[in-house]
PDB file of C-alpha atoms in Angstrom:
ATOM      1  CA  MET Y   1      27.728  10.339   0.141  1.00  0.00           C
ATOM      2  CA  PHE Y   2      25.396   9.807  -2.788  1.00  0.00           C
ATOM      3  CA  LEU Y   3      27.634  10.803  -5.682  1.00  0.00           C
ATOM      4  CA  LEU Y   4      27.362   8.479  -8.651  1.00  0.00           C
ATOM      5  CA  LEU Y   5      27.217   9.233 -12.377  1.00  0.00           C
ATOM      6  CA  TRP Y   6      25.003   7.037 -14.511  1.00  0.00           C
ATOM      7  CA  ALA Y   7      25.594   7.382 -18.237  1.00  0.00           C
ATOM      8  CA  CYS Y   8      22.727   8.748 -20.306  1.00  0.00           C
ATOM      9  CA  SER Y   9      22.316   5.978 -22.844  1.00  0.00           C
ATOM     10  CA  THR Y  10      19.736   5.446 -25.525  1.00  0.00           C
ATOM     11  CA  GLY Y  11      17.882   2.133 -25.364  1.00  0.00           C
ATOM     12  CA  PRO Y  12      15.343   0.585 -27.712  1.00  0.00           C
ATOM     13  CA  SER Y  13      13.184   3.173 -29.472  1.00  0.00           C
ATOM     14  CA  GLU Y  14       9.782   4.171 -28.077  1.00  0.00           C
ATOM     15  CA  PRO Y  15       6.773   3.070 -30.119  1.00  0.00           C
ATOM     16  CA  ALA Y  16       4.674   5.723 -31.851  1.00  0.00           C
ATOM     17  CA  THR Y  17       1.645   4.842 -29.686  1.00  0.00           C
ATOM     18  CA  PRO Y  18       2.969   3.501 -26.378  1.00  0.00           C
ATOM     19  CA  PRO Y  19       0.822   1.077 -24.387  1.00  0.00           C
ATOM     20  CA  PRO Y  20      -0.653   2.413 -21.139  1.00  0.00           C
ATOM     21  CA  ALA Y  21       1.496   2.430 -18.032  1.00  0.00           C
ATOM     22  CA  VAL Y  22       0.166   0.560 -15.002  1.00  0.00           C
ATOM     23  CA  PHE Y  23       1.172   0.362 -11.348  1.00  0.00           C
ATOM     24  CA  ASP Y  24       4.221  -1.827 -10.804  1.00  0.00           C
ATOM     25  CA  ARG Y  25       5.259  -3.020  -7.336  1.00  0.00           C
ATOM     26  CA  GLU Y  26       8.909  -3.670  -8.200  1.00  0.00           C
ATOM     27  CA  ALA Y  27       9.272  -0.293  -9.933  1.00  0.00           C
ATOM     28  CA  THR Y  28       7.638   1.479  -6.980  1.00  0.00           C
ATOM     29  CA  ASP Y  29       9.987  -0.187  -4.495  1.00  0.00           C
ATOM     30  CA  ALA Y  30      12.999   0.733  -6.668  1.00  0.00           C
ATOM     31  CA  ALA Y  31      11.837   4.361  -6.890  1.00  0.00           C
ATOM     32  CA  ILE Y  32      11.331   4.582  -3.108  1.00  0.00           C
ATOM     33  CA  ASP Y  33      14.805   3.163  -2.537  1.00  0.00           C
ATOM     34  CA  ALA Y  34      16.409   5.582  -5.015  1.00  0.00           C
ATOM     35  CA  LEU Y  35      14.563   8.505  -3.424  1.00  0.00           C
ATOM     36  CA  CYS Y  36      15.701   7.466   0.062  1.00  0.00           C
ATOM     37  CA  LYS Y  37      19.301   7.324  -1.151  1.00  0.00           C
ATOM     38  CA  LEU Y  38      19.028  11.014  -2.024  1.00  0.00           C
ATOM     39  CA  TYR Y  39      17.898  11.771   1.531  1.00  0.00           C
ATOM     40  CA  GLU Y  40      20.652   9.629   3.007  1.00  0.00           C
ATOM     41  CA  GLY Y  41      23.235  11.204   0.705  1.00  0.00           C
ATOM     42  CA  ALA Y  42      22.223  14.588   2.111  1.00  0.00           C
ATOM     43  CA  ASP Y  43      22.704  13.213   5.658  1.00  0.00           C
ATOM     44  CA  LEU Y  44      18.963  13.068   6.307  1.00  0.00           C
ATOM     45  CA  PRO Y  45      16.977  10.149   7.772  1.00  0.00           C
ATOM     46  CA  CYS Y  46      14.720   8.117   5.500  1.00  0.00           C
ATOM     47  CA  GLU Y  47      12.387   5.281   6.391  1.00  0.00           C
ATOM     48  CA  ARG Y  48      11.208   3.193   3.441  1.00  0.00           C
ATOM     49  CA  GLY Y  49       7.582   2.069   3.332  1.00  0.00           C
ATOM     50  CA  SER Y  50       5.383   0.200   0.878  1.00  0.00           C
ATOM     51  CA  ASP Y  51       3.624   3.356  -0.333  1.00  0.00           C
ATOM     52  CA  GLY Y  52       6.392   5.913   0.068  1.00  0.00           C
ATOM     53  CA  LEU Y  53       8.874   7.158   2.632  1.00  0.00           C
ATOM     54  CA  THR Y  54       9.127   9.176   5.818  1.00  0.00           C
ATOM     55  CA  SER Y  55      11.880  11.621   6.767  1.00  0.00           C
ATOM     56  CA  GLY Y  56      11.440  13.443  10.064  1.00  0.00           C
ATOM     57  CA  ASP Y  57       7.927  14.878  10.126  1.00  0.00           C
ATOM     58  CA  THR Y  58       7.448  14.606   6.347  1.00  0.00           C
ATOM     59  CA  THR Y  59       5.874  11.689   4.492  1.00  0.00           C
ATOM     60  CA  LEU Y  60       5.997  11.381   0.709  1.00  0.00           C
ATOM     61  CA  GLY Y  61       3.773   9.043  -1.257  1.00  0.00           C
ATOM     62  CA  VAL Y  62       5.446   7.270  -4.178  1.00  0.00           C
ATOM     63  CA  LYS Y  63       3.846   5.284  -7.009  1.00  0.00           C
ATOM     64  CA  ALA Y  64       5.552   4.075 -10.185  1.00  0.00           C
ATOM     65  CA  GLU Y  65       3.651   3.097 -13.320  1.00  0.00           C
ATOM     66  CA  ILE Y  66       5.437   1.448 -16.238  1.00  0.00           C
ATOM     67  CA  GLN Y  67       4.501   0.235 -19.683  1.00  0.00           C
ATOM     68  CA  PRO Y  68       4.835  -3.454 -20.521  1.00  0.00           C
ATOM     69  CA  ALA Y  69       8.554  -4.192 -20.815  1.00  0.00           C
ATOM     70  CA  GLU Y  70       9.892  -4.498 -24.361  1.00  0.00           C
ATOM     71  CA  VAL Y  71      12.784  -6.750 -25.305  1.00  0.00           C
ATOM     72  CA  SER Y  72      15.025  -5.826 -28.224  1.00  0.00           C
ATOM     73  CA  LEU Y  73      18.504  -7.158 -29.006  1.00  0.00           C
ATOM     74  CA  GLY Y  74      18.618  -8.824 -25.606  1.00  0.00           C
ATOM     75  CA  MET Y  75      17.843  -5.592 -23.705  1.00  0.00           C
ATOM     76  CA  VAL Y  76      14.717  -4.879 -21.659  1.00  0.00           C
ATOM     77  CA  SER Y  77      13.450  -1.298 -21.976  1.00  0.00           C
ATOM     78  CA  ILE Y  78      11.744   0.484 -19.079  1.00  0.00           C
ATOM     79  CA  ARG Y  79       9.392   3.421 -19.709  1.00  0.00           C
ATOM     80  CA  GLY Y  80       6.863   4.940 -17.393  1.00  0.00           C
ATOM     81  CA  VAL Y  81       6.221   7.624 -14.796  1.00  0.00           C
ATOM     82  CA  VAL Y  82       6.798   8.087 -11.068  1.00  0.00           C
ATOM     83  CA  HIS Y  83       4.313  10.108  -8.994  1.00  0.00           C
ATOM     84  CA  ILE Y  84       5.551  11.720  -5.773  1.00  0.00           C
ATOM     85  CA  GLU Y  85       2.895  13.156  -3.469  1.00  0.00           C
ATOM     86  CA  THR Y  86       4.300  16.066  -1.421  1.00  0.00           C
ATOM     87  CA  PRO Y  87       2.747  18.660   0.904  1.00  0.00           C
ATOM     88  CA  GLU Y  88       2.871  21.099  -2.052  1.00  0.00           C
ATOM     89  CA  GLY Y  89       1.142  18.743  -4.464  1.00  0.00           C
ATOM     90  CA  THR Y  90       1.908  15.733  -6.641  1.00  0.00           C
ATOM     91  CA  TYR Y  91       4.887  15.847  -9.000  1.00  0.00           C
ATOM     92  CA  SER Y  92       5.009  13.258 -11.784  1.00  0.00           C
ATOM     93  CA  SER Y  93       8.195  12.666 -13.757  1.00  0.00           C
ATOM     94  CA  HIS Y  94       9.244  10.492 -16.688  1.00  0.00           C
ATOM     95  CA  LEU Y  95      11.101   7.225 -16.072  1.00  0.00           C
ATOM     96  CA  THR Y  96      13.235   5.593 -18.739  1.00  0.00           C
ATOM     97  CA  GLY Y  97      16.098   3.121 -18.936  1.00  0.00           C
ATOM     98  CA  PHE Y  98      17.099  -0.380 -19.973  1.00  0.00           C
ATOM     99  CA  GLY Y  99      19.050  -3.410 -18.824  1.00  0.00           C
ATOM    100  CA  GLY Y 100      19.662  -7.077 -19.439  1.00  0.00           C
ATOM    101  CA  THR Y 101      16.666  -7.941 -17.216  1.00  0.00           C
ATOM    102  CA  LYS Y 102      13.661  -6.035 -15.911  1.00  0.00           C
ATOM    103  CA  SER Y 103      15.246  -5.730 -12.464  1.00  0.00           C
ATOM    104  CA  GLU Y 104      18.497  -4.429 -13.931  1.00  0.00           C
ATOM    105  CA  GLY Y 105      16.579  -1.975 -16.097  1.00  0.00           C
ATOM    106  CA  LEU Y 106      14.598  -0.717 -13.098  1.00  0.00           C
ATOM    107  CA  GLN Y 107      17.750  -0.169 -11.063  1.00  0.00           C
ATOM    108  CA  ARG Y 108      19.367   1.805 -13.893  1.00  0.00           C
ATOM    109  CA  SER Y 109      16.259   3.823 -14.706  1.00  0.00           C
ATOM    110  CA  THR Y 110      15.388   4.711 -11.095  1.00  0.00           C
ATOM    111  CA  HIS Y 111      18.992   5.753 -10.347  1.00  0.00           C
ATOM    112  CA  GLU Y 112      18.929   8.123 -13.330  1.00  0.00           C
ATOM    113  CA  TRP Y 113      15.416   9.296 -12.446  1.00  0.00           C
ATOM    114  CA  ALA Y 114      16.616  10.118  -8.932  1.00  0.00           C
ATOM    115  CA  VAL Y 115      19.400  12.483 -10.012  1.00  0.00           C
ATOM    116  CA  VAL Y 116      17.494  14.021 -12.935  1.00  0.00           C
ATOM    117  CA  SER Y 117      14.075  14.444 -11.307  1.00  0.00           C
ATOM    118  CA  ALA Y 118      13.665  13.300  -7.704  1.00  0.00           C
ATOM    119  CA  VAL Y 119      16.563  15.396  -6.378  1.00  0.00           C
ATOM    120  CA  SER Y 120      14.434  18.490  -7.003  1.00  0.00           C
ATOM    121  CA  VAL Y 121      11.510  17.034  -5.056  1.00  0.00           C
ATOM    122  CA  VAL Y 122      13.729  16.244  -2.064  1.00  0.00           C
ATOM    123  CA  ASP Y 123      15.103  19.785  -2.032  1.00  0.00           C
ATOM    124  CA  LEU Y 124      11.628  21.264  -2.458  1.00  0.00           C
ATOM    125  CA  VAL Y 125      10.473  19.477   0.680  1.00  0.00           C
ATOM    126  CA  VAL Y 126      13.677  19.837   2.729  1.00  0.00           C
ATOM    127  CA  ASP Y 127      15.085  23.268   1.796  1.00  0.00           C
ATOM    128  CA  PRO Y 128      14.677  24.790  -1.679  1.00  0.00           C
ATOM    129  CA  ALA Y 129      17.005  27.667  -0.741  1.00  0.00           C
ATOM    130  CA  THR Y 130      20.126  25.618   0.074  1.00  0.00           C
ATOM    131  CA  ARG Y 131      19.313  22.518  -2.047  1.00  0.00           C
ATOM    132  CA  PRO Y 132      21.090  19.949   0.185  1.00  0.00           C
ATOM    133  CA  ALA Y 133      20.425  16.947  -2.088  1.00  0.00           C
ATOM    134  CA  LEU Y 134      21.696  18.630  -5.267  1.00  0.00           C
ATOM    135  CA  ALA Y 135      24.711  19.946  -3.322  1.00  0.00           C
ATOM    136  CA  LYS Y 136      25.884  16.347  -2.902  1.00  0.00           C
ATOM    137  CA  LEU Y 137      25.848  15.868  -6.684  1.00  0.00           C
ATOM    138  CA  GLU Y 138      27.553  19.064  -7.837  1.00  0.00           C
ATOM    139  CA  PRO Y 139      29.497  21.859  -6.112  1.00  0.00           C
ATOM    140  CA  GLY Y 140      28.292  25.396  -5.624  1.00  0.00           C
ATOM    141  CA  PRO Y 141      24.816  26.878  -5.267  1.00  0.00           C
ATOM    142  CA  PRO Y 142      22.671  26.658  -8.429  1.00  0.00           C
ATOM    143  CA  ALA Y 143      21.597  29.877 -10.102  1.00  0.00           C
ATOM    144  CA  PRO Y 144      17.933  30.866  -9.616  1.00  0.00           C
ATOM    145  CA  LEU Y 145      15.743  29.777 -12.522  1.00  0.00           C
ATOM    146  CA  THR Y 146      12.261  30.665 -13.756  1.00  0.00           C
ATOM    147  CA  LEU Y 147       9.800  29.351 -16.333  1.00  0.00           C
ATOM    148  CA  ALA Y 148       6.818  31.456 -17.396  1.00  0.00           C
ATOM    149  CA  GLY Y 149       7.179  33.530 -14.222  1.00  0.00           C
ATOM    150  CA  HIS Y 150       7.367  30.518 -11.879  1.00  0.00           C
ATOM    151  CA  ALA Y 151      10.357  29.515  -9.764  1.00  0.00           C
ATOM    152  CA  VAL Y 152      12.159  26.376 -10.968  1.00  0.00           C
ATOM    153  CA  LEU Y 153      14.277  23.758  -9.200  1.00  0.00           C
ATOM    154  CA  ARG Y 154      16.407  21.844 -11.676  1.00  0.00           C
ATOM    155  CA  GLY Y 155      17.804  18.356 -11.386  1.00  0.00           C
ATOM    156  CA  TRP Y 156      21.299  17.205 -12.260  1.00  0.00           C
ATOM    157  CA  ALA Y 157      21.550  17.225 -16.056  1.00  0.00           C
ATOM    158  CA  LEU Y 158      22.904  13.926 -17.405  1.00  0.00           C
ATOM    159  CA  VAL Y 159      24.919  14.731 -20.522  1.00  0.00           C
ATOM    160  CA  ARG Y 160      27.190  12.427 -22.519  1.00  0.00           C
ATOM    161  CA  PRO Y 161      29.810  13.621 -23.335  1.00  0.00           C
ATOM    162  CA  GLU Y 162      29.829  16.011 -20.386  1.00  0.00           C
ATOM    163  CA  GLN Y 163      29.238  19.689 -21.177  1.00  0.00           C
ATOM    164  CA  GLU Y 164      27.595  22.766 -19.698  1.00  0.00           C
ATOM    165  CA  LEU Y 165      23.913  23.415 -20.355  1.00  0.00           C
ATOM    166  CA  ASP Y 166      22.417  26.922 -20.508  1.00  0.00           C
ATOM    167  CA  HIS Y 167      19.452  26.269 -18.221  1.00  0.00           C
ATOM    168  CA  ASN Y 168      18.274  29.892 -18.278  1.00  0.00           C
ATOM    169  CA  GLY Y 169      18.314  29.994 -22.061  1.00  0.00           C
ATOM    170  CA  LEU Y 170      16.514  26.662 -22.394  1.00  0.00           C
ATOM    171  CA  LEU Y 171      13.807  27.561 -19.861  1.00  0.00           C
ATOM    172  CA  LYS Y 172      13.200  30.881 -21.599  1.00  0.00           C
ATOM    173  CA  ALA Y 173      12.747  29.006 -24.875  1.00  0.00           C
ATOM    174  CA  LEU Y 174      10.258  26.619 -23.232  1.00  0.00           C
ATOM    175  CA  GLY Y 175       8.003  29.498 -22.137  1.00  0.00           C
ATOM    176  CA  PRO Y 176       5.808  29.557 -25.295  1.00  0.00           C
ATOM    177  CA  GLY Y 177       5.003  25.899 -24.703  1.00  0.00           C
ATOM    178  CA  PHE Y 178       2.946  26.938 -21.668  1.00  0.00           C
ATOM    179  CA  GLU Y 179       0.909  29.751 -23.164  1.00  0.00           C
ATOM    180  CA  GLY Y 180      -2.604  29.644 -21.728  1.00  0.00           C
ATOM    181  CA  ARG Y 181      -1.892  27.007 -19.082  1.00  0.00           C
ATOM    182  CA  ASP Y 182      -0.323  26.655 -15.654  1.00  0.00           C
ATOM    183  CA  PRO Y 183       3.301  25.437 -15.833  1.00  0.00           C
ATOM    184  CA  LYS Y 184       3.356  24.149 -12.242  1.00  0.00           C
ATOM    185  CA  GLY Y 185       4.542  20.575 -12.393  1.00  0.00           C
ATOM    186  CA  PHE Y 186       7.470  18.552 -13.668  1.00  0.00           C
ATOM    187  CA  VAL Y 187       9.160  19.014 -17.043  1.00  0.00           C
ATOM    188  CA  ASN Y 188      11.388  16.281 -18.497  1.00  0.00           C
ATOM    189  CA  LEU Y 189      13.416  16.524 -21.707  1.00  0.00           C
ATOM    190  CA  GLU Y 190      15.449  13.873 -23.533  1.00  0.00           C
ATOM    191  CA  VAL Y 191      17.594  15.201 -26.374  1.00  0.00           C
ATOM    192  CA  THR Y 192      19.936  13.488 -28.826  1.00  0.00           C
ATOM    193  CA  ARG Y 193      22.011  15.287 -31.444  1.00  0.00           C
ATOM    194  CA  GLN Y 194      23.602  13.066 -34.098  1.00  0.00           C
ATOM    195  CA  ALA Y 195      24.850  13.882 -37.595  1.00  0.00           C
ATOM    196  CA  GLY Y 196      23.600  17.430 -37.198  1.00  0.00           C
ATOM    197  CA  GLU Y 197      20.023  16.384 -36.397  1.00  0.00           C
ATOM    198  CA  VAL Y 198      18.355  17.054 -33.038  1.00  0.00           C
ATOM    199  CA  SER Y 199      15.764  14.634 -31.620  1.00  0.00           C
ATOM    200  CA  VAL Y 200      13.723  16.022 -28.709  1.00  0.00           C
ATOM    201  CA  SER Y 201      11.224  14.170 -26.494  1.00  0.00           C
ATOM    202  CA  CYS Y 202       9.264  16.061 -23.827  1.00  0.00           C
ATOM    203  CA  TRP Y 203       7.002  15.246 -20.896  1.00  0.00           C
ATOM    204  CA  PHE Y 204       4.993  17.441 -18.541  1.00  0.00           C
ATOM    205  CA  GLN Y 205       3.821  15.769 -15.351  1.00  0.00           C
ATOM    206  CA  GLY Y 206       4.848  12.434 -16.860  1.00  0.00           C
ATOM    207  CA  GLU Y 207       2.750  12.818 -20.030  1.00  0.00           C
ATOM    208  CA  PRO Y 208       4.155  13.414 -23.561  1.00  0.00           C
ATOM    209  CA  ASP Y 209       3.726  17.103 -24.417  1.00  0.00           C
ATOM    210  CA  GLU Y 210       3.965  18.192 -28.059  1.00  0.00           C
ATOM    211  CA  ALA Y 211       3.457  21.917 -27.335  1.00  0.00           C
ATOM    212  CA  LEU Y 212       6.436  21.787 -25.009  1.00  0.00           C
ATOM    213  CA  CYS Y 213       8.469  19.905 -27.611  1.00  0.00           C
ATOM    214  CA  ALA Y 214       7.644  22.449 -30.308  1.00  0.00           C
ATOM    215  CA  ALA Y 215       9.067  25.176 -28.085  1.00  0.00           C
ATOM    216  CA  ALA Y 216      12.109  23.061 -27.191  1.00  0.00           C
ATOM    217  CA  ARG Y 217      12.938  22.267 -30.828  1.00  0.00           C
ATOM    218  CA  ALA Y 218      13.053  25.976 -31.610  1.00  0.00           C
ATOM    219  CA  TRP Y 219      15.930  26.515 -29.183  1.00  0.00           C
ATOM    220  CA  ALA Y 220      19.488  26.785 -30.512  1.00  0.00           C
ATOM    221  CA  TRP Y 221      20.798  23.475 -29.199  1.00  0.00           C
ATOM    222  CA  PRO Y 222      24.611  23.125 -28.938  1.00  0.00           C
ATOM    223  CA  GLU Y 223      26.248  21.938 -32.149  1.00  0.00           C
ATOM    224  CA  ARG Y 224      28.337  18.997 -30.934  1.00  0.00           C
ATOM    225  CA  GLU Y 225      26.906  15.476 -30.749  1.00  0.00           C
ATOM    226  CA  TYR Y 226      25.530  14.457 -27.358  1.00  0.00           C
ATOM    227  CA  GLU Y 227      22.762  12.768 -25.380  1.00  0.00           C
ATOM    228  CA  LEU Y 228      20.962  14.693 -22.673  1.00  0.00           C
ATOM    229  CA  ARG Y 229      18.380  14.146 -19.940  1.00  0.00           C
ATOM    230  CA  VAL Y 230      17.206  17.011 -17.781  1.00  0.00           C
ATOM    231  CA  GLY Y 231      14.327  17.641 -15.384  1.00  0.00           C
ATOM    232  CA  TYR Y 232      12.780  20.837 -14.022  1.00  0.00           C
ATOM    233  CA  LEU Y 233      10.367  21.139 -11.103  1.00  0.00           C
ATOM    234  CA  VAL Y 234       8.198  24.223 -11.677  1.00  0.00           C
ATOM    235  CA  ARG Y 235       6.618  25.626  -8.500  1.00  0.00           C
TER     236      ARG Y 235
END
């Protein structure tokens, strides 16, 4: 049973102009392994390969790209994007984390990426109605969600300290960020509220998205202090 909680922790700060992300073999292998663990947690077969995975009659391509690792205060930060090629198209989601070494950082970041983002991709391919992978992470069927008129599969929100998140309210607030463009793809948000101030970072299909962030900042975020990571797959 794949039921682990990884704390949502803030690592070294992201530079204003991040260096380009490039294909990384170790990160790709870690992402494939984390994705397979979601399948196995949902009692589904998963065969790991060098370029992705196979479960039953379905093959998914997986490629991870990361920026050059940064070291600060003895911690190695991991930032990048993971692309998953599915029969419905390619979904790209943000990857972030840190550890004492690159390998440790990749294990932490891909575990968190799996529950926040990849769980939605697994359920999209396997059964978006029953959501077998998400069901192993939290009880009860998730409420139906939409963004700009499109159906949405959410991941497992990582919040520290734990609290409920109004997904419907947040997705409604994000709508203006997609005016004039197709929202199909993957939305990632990282939010920190400290001393009354809210810091919001946003990605669409793995790329920073200021229009999305402008919409997100306008939402009435909960008052208490917290750190949050959440991912939405928009169909």
